mmCIF file of N, CA and C in Angstrom:
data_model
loop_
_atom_site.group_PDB
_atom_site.id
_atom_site.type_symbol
_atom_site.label_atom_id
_atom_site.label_comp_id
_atom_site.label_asym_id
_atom_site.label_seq_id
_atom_site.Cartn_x
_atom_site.Cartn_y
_atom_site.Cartn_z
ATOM 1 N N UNK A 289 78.648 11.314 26.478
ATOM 2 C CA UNK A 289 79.283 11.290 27.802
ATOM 3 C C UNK A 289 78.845 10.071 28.624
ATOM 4 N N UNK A 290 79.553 9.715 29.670
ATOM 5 C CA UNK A 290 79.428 8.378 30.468
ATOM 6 C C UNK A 290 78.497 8.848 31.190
ATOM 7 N N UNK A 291 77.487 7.990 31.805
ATOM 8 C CA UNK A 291 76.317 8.257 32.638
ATOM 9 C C UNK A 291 77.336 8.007 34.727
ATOM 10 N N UNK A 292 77.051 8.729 34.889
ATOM 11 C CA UNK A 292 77.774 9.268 36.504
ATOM 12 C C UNK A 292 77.196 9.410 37.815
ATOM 13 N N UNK A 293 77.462 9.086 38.998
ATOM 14 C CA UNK A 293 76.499 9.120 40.017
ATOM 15 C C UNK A 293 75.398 8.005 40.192
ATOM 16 N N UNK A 294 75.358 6.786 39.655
ATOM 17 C CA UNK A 294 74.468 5.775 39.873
ATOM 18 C C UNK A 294 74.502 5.250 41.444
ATOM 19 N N UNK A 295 73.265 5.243 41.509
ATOM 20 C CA UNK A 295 72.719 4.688 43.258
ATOM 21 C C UNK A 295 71.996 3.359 42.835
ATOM 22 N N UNK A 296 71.921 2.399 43.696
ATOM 23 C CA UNK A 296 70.794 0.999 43.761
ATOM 24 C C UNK A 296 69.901 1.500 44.869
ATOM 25 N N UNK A 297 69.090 1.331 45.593
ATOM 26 C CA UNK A 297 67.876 0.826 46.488
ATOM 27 C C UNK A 297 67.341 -0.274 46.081
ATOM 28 N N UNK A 298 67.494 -1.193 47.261
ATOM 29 C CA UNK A 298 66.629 -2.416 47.034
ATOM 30 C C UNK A 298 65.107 -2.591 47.983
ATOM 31 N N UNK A 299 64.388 -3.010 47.472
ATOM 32 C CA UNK A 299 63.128 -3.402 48.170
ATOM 33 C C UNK A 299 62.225 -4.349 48.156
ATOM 34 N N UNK A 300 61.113 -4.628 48.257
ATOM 35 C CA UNK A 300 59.907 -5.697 47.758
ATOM 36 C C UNK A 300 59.142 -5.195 47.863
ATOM 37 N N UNK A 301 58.387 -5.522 46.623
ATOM 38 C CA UNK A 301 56.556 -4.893 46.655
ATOM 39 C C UNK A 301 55.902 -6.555 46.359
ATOM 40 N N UNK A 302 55.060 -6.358 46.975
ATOM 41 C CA UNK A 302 54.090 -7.264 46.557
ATOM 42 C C UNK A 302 54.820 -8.912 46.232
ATOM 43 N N UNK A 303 55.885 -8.913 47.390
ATOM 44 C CA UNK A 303 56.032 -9.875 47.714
ATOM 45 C C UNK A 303 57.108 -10.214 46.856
ATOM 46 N N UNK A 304 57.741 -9.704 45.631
ATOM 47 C CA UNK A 304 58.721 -9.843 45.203
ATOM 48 C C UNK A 304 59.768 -8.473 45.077
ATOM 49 N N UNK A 305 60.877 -9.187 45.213
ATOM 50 C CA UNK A 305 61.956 -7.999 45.377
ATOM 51 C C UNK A 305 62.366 -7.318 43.714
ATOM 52 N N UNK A 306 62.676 -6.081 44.007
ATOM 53 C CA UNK A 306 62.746 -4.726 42.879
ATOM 54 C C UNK A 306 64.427 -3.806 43.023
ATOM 55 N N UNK A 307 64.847 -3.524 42.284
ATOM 56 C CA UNK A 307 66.002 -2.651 42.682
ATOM 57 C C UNK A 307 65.653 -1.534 42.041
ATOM 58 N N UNK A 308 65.840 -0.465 42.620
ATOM 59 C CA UNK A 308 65.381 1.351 42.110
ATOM 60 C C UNK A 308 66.703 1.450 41.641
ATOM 61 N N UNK A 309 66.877 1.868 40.466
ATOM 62 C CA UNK A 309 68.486 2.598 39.901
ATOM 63 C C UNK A 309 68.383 4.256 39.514
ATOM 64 N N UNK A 310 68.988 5.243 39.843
ATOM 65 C CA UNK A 310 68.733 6.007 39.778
ATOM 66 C C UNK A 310 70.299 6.631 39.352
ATOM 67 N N UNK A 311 70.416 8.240 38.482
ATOM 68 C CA UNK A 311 71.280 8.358 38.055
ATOM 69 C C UNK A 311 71.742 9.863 38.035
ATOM 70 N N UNK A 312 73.010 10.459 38.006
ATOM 71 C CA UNK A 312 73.132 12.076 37.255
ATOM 72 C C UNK A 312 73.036 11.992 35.788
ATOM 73 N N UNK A 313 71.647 13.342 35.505
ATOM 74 C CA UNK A 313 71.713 13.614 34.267
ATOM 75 C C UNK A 313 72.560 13.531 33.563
ATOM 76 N N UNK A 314 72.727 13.212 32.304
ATOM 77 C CA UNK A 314 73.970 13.700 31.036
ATOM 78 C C UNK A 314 74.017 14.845 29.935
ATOM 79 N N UNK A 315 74.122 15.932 30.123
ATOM 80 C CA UNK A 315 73.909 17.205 29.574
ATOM 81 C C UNK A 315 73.384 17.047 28.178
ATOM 82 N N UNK A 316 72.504 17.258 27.722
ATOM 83 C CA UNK A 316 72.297 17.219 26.276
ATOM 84 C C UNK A 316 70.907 17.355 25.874
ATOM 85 N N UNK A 317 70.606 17.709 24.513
ATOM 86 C CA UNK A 317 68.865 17.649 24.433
ATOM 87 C C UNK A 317 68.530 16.255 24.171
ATOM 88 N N UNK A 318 67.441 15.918 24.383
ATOM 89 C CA UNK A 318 66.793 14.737 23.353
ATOM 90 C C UNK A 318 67.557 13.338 24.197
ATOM 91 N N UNK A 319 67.576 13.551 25.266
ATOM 92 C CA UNK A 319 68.477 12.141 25.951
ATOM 93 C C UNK A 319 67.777 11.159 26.763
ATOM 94 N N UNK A 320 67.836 9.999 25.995
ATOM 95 C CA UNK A 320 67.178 8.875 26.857
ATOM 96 C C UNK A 320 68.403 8.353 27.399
ATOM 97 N N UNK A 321 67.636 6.967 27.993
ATOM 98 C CA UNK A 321 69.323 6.101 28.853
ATOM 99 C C UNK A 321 68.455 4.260 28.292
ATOM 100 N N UNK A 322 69.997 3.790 28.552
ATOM 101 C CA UNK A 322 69.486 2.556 28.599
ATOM 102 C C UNK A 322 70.274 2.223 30.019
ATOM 103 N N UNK A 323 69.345 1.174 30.491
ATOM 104 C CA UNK A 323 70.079 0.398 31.469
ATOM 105 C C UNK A 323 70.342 -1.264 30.791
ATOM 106 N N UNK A 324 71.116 -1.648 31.321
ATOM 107 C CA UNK A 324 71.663 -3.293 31.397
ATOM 108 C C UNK A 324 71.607 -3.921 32.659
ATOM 109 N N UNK A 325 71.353 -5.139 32.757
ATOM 110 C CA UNK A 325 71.240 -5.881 34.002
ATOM 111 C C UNK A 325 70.981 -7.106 33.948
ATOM 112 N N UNK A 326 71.999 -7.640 34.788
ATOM 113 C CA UNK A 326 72.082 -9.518 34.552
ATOM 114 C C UNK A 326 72.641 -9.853 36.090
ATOM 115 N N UNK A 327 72.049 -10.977 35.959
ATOM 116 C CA UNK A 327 73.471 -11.593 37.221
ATOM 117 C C UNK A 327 74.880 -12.384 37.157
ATOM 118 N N UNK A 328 75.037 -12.300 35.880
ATOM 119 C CA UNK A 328 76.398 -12.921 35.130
ATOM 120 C C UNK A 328 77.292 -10.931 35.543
ATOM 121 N N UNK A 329 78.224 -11.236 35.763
ATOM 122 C CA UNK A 329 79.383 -10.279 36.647
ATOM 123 C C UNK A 329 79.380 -9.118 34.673
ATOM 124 N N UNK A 330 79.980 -9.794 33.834
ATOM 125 C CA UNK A 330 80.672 -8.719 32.478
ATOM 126 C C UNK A 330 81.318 -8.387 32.758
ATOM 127 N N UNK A 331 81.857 -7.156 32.703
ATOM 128 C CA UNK A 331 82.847 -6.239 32.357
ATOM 129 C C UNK A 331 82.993 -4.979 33.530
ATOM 130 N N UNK A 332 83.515 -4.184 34.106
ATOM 131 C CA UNK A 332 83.364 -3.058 34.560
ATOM 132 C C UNK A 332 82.777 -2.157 33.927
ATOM 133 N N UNK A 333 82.889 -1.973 32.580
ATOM 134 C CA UNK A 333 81.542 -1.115 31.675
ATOM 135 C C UNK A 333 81.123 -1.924 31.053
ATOM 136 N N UNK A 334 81.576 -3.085 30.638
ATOM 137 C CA UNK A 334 80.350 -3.653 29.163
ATOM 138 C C UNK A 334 79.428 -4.905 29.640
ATOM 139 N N UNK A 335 78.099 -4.694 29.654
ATOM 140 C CA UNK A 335 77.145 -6.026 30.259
ATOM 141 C C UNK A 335 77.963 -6.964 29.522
ATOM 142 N N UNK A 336 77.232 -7.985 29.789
ATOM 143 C CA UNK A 336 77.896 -9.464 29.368
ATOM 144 C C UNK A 336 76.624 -9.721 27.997
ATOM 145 N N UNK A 337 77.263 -10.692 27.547
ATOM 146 C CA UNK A 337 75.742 -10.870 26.326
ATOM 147 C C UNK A 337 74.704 -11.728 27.453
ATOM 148 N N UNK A 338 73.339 -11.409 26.613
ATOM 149 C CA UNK A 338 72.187 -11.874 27.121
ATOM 150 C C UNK A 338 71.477 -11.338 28.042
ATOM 151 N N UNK A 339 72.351 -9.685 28.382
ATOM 152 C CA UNK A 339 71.799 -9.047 29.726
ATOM 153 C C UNK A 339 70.342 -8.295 28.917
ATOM 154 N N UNK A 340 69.615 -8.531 30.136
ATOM 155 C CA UNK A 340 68.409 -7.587 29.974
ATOM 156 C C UNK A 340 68.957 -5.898 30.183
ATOM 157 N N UNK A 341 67.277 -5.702 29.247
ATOM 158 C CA UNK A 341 67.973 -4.148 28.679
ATOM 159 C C UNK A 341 66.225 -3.827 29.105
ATOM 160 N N UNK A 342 66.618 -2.193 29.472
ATOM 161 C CA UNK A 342 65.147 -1.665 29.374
ATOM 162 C C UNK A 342 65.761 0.039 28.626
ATOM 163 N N UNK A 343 65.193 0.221 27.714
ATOM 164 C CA UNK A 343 65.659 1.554 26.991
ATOM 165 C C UNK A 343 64.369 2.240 26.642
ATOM 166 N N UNK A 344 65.357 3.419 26.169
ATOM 167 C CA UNK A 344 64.235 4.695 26.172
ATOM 168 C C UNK A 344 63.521 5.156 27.299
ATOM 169 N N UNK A 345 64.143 5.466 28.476
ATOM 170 C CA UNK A 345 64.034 6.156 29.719
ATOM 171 C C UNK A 345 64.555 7.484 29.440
ATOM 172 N N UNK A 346 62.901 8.293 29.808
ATOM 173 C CA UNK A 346 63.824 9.443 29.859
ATOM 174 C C UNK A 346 63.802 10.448 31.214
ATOM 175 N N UNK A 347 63.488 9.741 31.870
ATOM 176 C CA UNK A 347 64.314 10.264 33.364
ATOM 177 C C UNK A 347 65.270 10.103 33.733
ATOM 178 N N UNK A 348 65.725 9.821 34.766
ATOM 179 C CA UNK A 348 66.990 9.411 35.778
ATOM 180 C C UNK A 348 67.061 8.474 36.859
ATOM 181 N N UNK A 349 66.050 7.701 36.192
ATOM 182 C CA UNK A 349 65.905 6.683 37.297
ATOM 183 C C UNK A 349 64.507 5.417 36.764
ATOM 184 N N UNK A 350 64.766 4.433 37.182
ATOM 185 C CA UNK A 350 64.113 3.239 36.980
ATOM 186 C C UNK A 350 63.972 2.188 37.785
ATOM 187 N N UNK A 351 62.661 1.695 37.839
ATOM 188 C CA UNK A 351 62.746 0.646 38.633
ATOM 189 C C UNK A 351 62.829 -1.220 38.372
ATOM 190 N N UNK A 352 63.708 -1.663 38.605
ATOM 191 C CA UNK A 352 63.981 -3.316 37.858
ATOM 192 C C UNK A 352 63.249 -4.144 38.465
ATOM 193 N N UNK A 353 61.968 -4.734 37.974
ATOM 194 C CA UNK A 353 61.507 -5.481 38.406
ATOM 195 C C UNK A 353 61.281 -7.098 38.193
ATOM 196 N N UNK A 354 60.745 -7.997 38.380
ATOM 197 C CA UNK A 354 60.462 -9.460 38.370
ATOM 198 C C UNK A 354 62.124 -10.171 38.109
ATOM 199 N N UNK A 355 62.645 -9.319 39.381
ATOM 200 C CA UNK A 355 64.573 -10.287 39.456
ATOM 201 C C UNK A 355 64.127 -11.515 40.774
ATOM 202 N N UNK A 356 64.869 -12.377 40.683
ATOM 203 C CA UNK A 356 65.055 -13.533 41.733
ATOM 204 C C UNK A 356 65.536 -12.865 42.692
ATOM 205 N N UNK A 357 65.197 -13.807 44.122
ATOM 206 C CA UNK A 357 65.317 -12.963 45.506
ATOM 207 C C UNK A 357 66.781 -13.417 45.599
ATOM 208 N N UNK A 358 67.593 -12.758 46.753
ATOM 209 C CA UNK A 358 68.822 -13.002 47.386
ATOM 210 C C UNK A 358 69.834 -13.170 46.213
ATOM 211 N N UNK A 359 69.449 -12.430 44.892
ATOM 212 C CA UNK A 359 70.464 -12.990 44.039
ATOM 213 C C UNK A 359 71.304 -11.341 43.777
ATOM 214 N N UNK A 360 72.778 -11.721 43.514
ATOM 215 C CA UNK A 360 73.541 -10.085 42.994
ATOM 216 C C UNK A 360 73.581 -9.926 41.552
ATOM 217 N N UNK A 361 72.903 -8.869 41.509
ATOM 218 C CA UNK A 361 72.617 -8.127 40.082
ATOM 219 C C UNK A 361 73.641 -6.922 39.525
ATOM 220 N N UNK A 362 74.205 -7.128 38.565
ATOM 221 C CA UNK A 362 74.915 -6.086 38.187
ATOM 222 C C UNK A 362 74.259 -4.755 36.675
ATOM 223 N N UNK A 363 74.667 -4.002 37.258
ATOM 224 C CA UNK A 363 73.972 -3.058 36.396
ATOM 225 C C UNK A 363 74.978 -1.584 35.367
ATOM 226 N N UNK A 364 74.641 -1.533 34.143
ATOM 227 C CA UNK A 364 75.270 -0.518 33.365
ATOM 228 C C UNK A 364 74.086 0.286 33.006
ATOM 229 N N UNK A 365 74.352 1.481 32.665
ATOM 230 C CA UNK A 365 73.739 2.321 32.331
ATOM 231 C C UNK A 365 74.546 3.513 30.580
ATOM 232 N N UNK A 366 73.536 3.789 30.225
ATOM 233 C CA UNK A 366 74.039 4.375 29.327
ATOM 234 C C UNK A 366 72.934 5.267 28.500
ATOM 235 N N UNK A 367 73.491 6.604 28.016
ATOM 236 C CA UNK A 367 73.059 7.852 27.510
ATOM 237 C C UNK A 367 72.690 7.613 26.353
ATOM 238 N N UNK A 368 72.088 7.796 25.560
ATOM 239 C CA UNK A 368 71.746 7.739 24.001
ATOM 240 C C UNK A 368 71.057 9.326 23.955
ATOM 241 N N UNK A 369 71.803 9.711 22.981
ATOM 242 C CA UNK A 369 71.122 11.080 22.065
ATOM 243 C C UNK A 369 71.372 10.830 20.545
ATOM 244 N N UNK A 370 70.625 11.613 19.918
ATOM 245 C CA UNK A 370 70.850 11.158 18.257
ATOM 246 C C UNK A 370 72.272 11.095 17.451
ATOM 247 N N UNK A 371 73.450 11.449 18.510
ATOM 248 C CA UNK A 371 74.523 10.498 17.863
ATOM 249 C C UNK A 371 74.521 9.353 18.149
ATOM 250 N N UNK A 372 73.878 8.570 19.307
ATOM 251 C CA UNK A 372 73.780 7.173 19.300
ATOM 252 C C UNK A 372 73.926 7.170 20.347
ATOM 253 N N UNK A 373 75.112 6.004 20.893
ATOM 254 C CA UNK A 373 74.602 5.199 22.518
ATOM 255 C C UNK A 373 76.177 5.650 22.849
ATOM 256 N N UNK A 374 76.233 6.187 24.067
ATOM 257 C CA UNK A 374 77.628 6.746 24.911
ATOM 258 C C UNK A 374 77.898 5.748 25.457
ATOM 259 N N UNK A 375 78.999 5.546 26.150
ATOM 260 C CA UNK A 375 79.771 4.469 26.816
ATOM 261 C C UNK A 375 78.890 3.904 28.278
ATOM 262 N N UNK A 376 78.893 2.862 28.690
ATOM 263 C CA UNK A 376 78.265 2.676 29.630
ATOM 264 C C UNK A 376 78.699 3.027 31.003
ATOM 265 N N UNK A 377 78.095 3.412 32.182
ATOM 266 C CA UNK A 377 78.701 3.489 33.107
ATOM 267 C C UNK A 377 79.704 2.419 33.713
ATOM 268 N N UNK A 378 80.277 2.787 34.939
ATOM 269 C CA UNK A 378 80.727 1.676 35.507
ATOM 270 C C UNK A 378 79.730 0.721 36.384
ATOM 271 N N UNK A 379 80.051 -0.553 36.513
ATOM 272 C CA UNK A 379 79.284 -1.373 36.786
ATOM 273 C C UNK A 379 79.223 -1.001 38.074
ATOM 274 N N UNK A 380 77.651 -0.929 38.909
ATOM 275 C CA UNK A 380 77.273 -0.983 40.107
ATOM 276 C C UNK A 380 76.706 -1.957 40.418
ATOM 277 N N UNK A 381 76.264 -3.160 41.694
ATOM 278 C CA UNK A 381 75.930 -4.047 42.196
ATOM 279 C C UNK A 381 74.915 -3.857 43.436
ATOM 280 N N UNK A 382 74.394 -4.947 43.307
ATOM 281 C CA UNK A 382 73.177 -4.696 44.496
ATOM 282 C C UNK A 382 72.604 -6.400 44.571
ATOM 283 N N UNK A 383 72.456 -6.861 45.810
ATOM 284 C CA UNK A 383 72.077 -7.776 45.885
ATOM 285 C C UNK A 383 70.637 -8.089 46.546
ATOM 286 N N UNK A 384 69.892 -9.088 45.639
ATOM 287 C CA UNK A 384 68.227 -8.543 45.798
ATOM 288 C C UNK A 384 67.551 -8.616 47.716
ATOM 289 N N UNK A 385 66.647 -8.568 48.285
ATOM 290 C CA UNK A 385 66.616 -9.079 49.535
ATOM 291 C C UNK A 385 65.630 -10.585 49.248
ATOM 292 N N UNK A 386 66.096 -11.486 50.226
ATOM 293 C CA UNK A 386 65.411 -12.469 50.135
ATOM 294 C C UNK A 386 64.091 -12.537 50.729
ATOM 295 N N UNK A 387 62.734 -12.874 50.164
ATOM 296 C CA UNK A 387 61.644 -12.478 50.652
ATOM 297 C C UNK A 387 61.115 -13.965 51.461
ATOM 298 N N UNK A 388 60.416 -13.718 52.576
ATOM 299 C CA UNK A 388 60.242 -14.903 53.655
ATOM 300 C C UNK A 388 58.716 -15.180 53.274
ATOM 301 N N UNK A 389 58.771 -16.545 53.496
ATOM 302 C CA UNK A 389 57.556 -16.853 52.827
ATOM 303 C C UNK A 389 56.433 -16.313 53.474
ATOM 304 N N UNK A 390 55.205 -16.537 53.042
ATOM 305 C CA UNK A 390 54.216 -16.329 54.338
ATOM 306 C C UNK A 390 53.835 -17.726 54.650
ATOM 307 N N UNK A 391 53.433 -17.898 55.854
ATOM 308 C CA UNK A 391 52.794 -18.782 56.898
ATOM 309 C C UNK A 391 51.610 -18.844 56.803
ATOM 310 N N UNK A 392 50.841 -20.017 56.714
ATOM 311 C CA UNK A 392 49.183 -19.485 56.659
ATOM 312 C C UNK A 392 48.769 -20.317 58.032
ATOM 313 N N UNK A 393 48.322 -19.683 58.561
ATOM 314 C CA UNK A 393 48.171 -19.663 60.134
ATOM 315 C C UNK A 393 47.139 -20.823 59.859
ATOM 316 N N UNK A 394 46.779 -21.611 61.202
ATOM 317 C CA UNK A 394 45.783 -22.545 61.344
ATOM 318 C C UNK A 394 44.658 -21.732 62.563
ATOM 319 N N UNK A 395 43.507 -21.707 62.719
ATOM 320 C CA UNK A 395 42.531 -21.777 63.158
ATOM 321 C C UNK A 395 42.350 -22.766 64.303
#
C-alpha cells in the first residue's frame, strides 16, 4: 500500500537546519519505510536518480539531517514488507530555514 498522511516540520539544531518527516502507518506486520530526498524536483511519486535514501525505519517518522540551509527539498516515502517495496508516496516539499550567522561580539 502507498504510504499516506505525510507532514514536514522544519527546524535547526545546532546551528544547522533538519526537516522532521513524519507519516500514517501502513497496515501490515514486519513494515519498515524508506524515505527519498533530494533537491532535484522527480516525479510526483518517483525520486529522481541520485536521491538520498535512509531505509529500514521502523516507525513513522524521521528526522533529515546535514541538508543545505534555505534550500527546497522534496521528499517520497515508501512501505517495504517482505513482498518488497510499495509505491512511493506523493511527493511533499519543504523548504529548509536559512540559519543567520553568529556575530562574535568585540569587547
Amino acid at each position: 500500500p502507498q504510504v499516506q498522511g505525510v507532514t514536514l516540520t522544519r527546524g535547526v539544531s545546532d546551528g544547522s537546519p533538519f526537516l522532521a518527516v513524519s507519516w500514517t502507518a501502513v497496515s501490515g506486520s514486519e513494515i519498515t519505510y524508506t524515505v527519498r530526498y533530494s533537491a532535484s524536483i522527480g516525479t510526483e511519486t518517483e525520486p529522481p536518480p541520485g536521491a538520498s535514501t535512509v531505509s529500514g525505519i521502523t516507525g513513522t517518522s524521521s528526522t533529515l539531517s546535514g541538508l543545505t540551509q534555505d534550500t527546497m527539498y522534496y521528499i517520497w516515502i515508501a512501505a517495504v514488507s517482505s513482498d518488497g517495496q510499495g509505491p512511493y508516496s506523493t511527493r511533499v516539499s519543504e523548504t529548509t530555514f536559512e540559519v543567520p550567522q553568529q556575530i562574535a561580539s568585540v569587547d
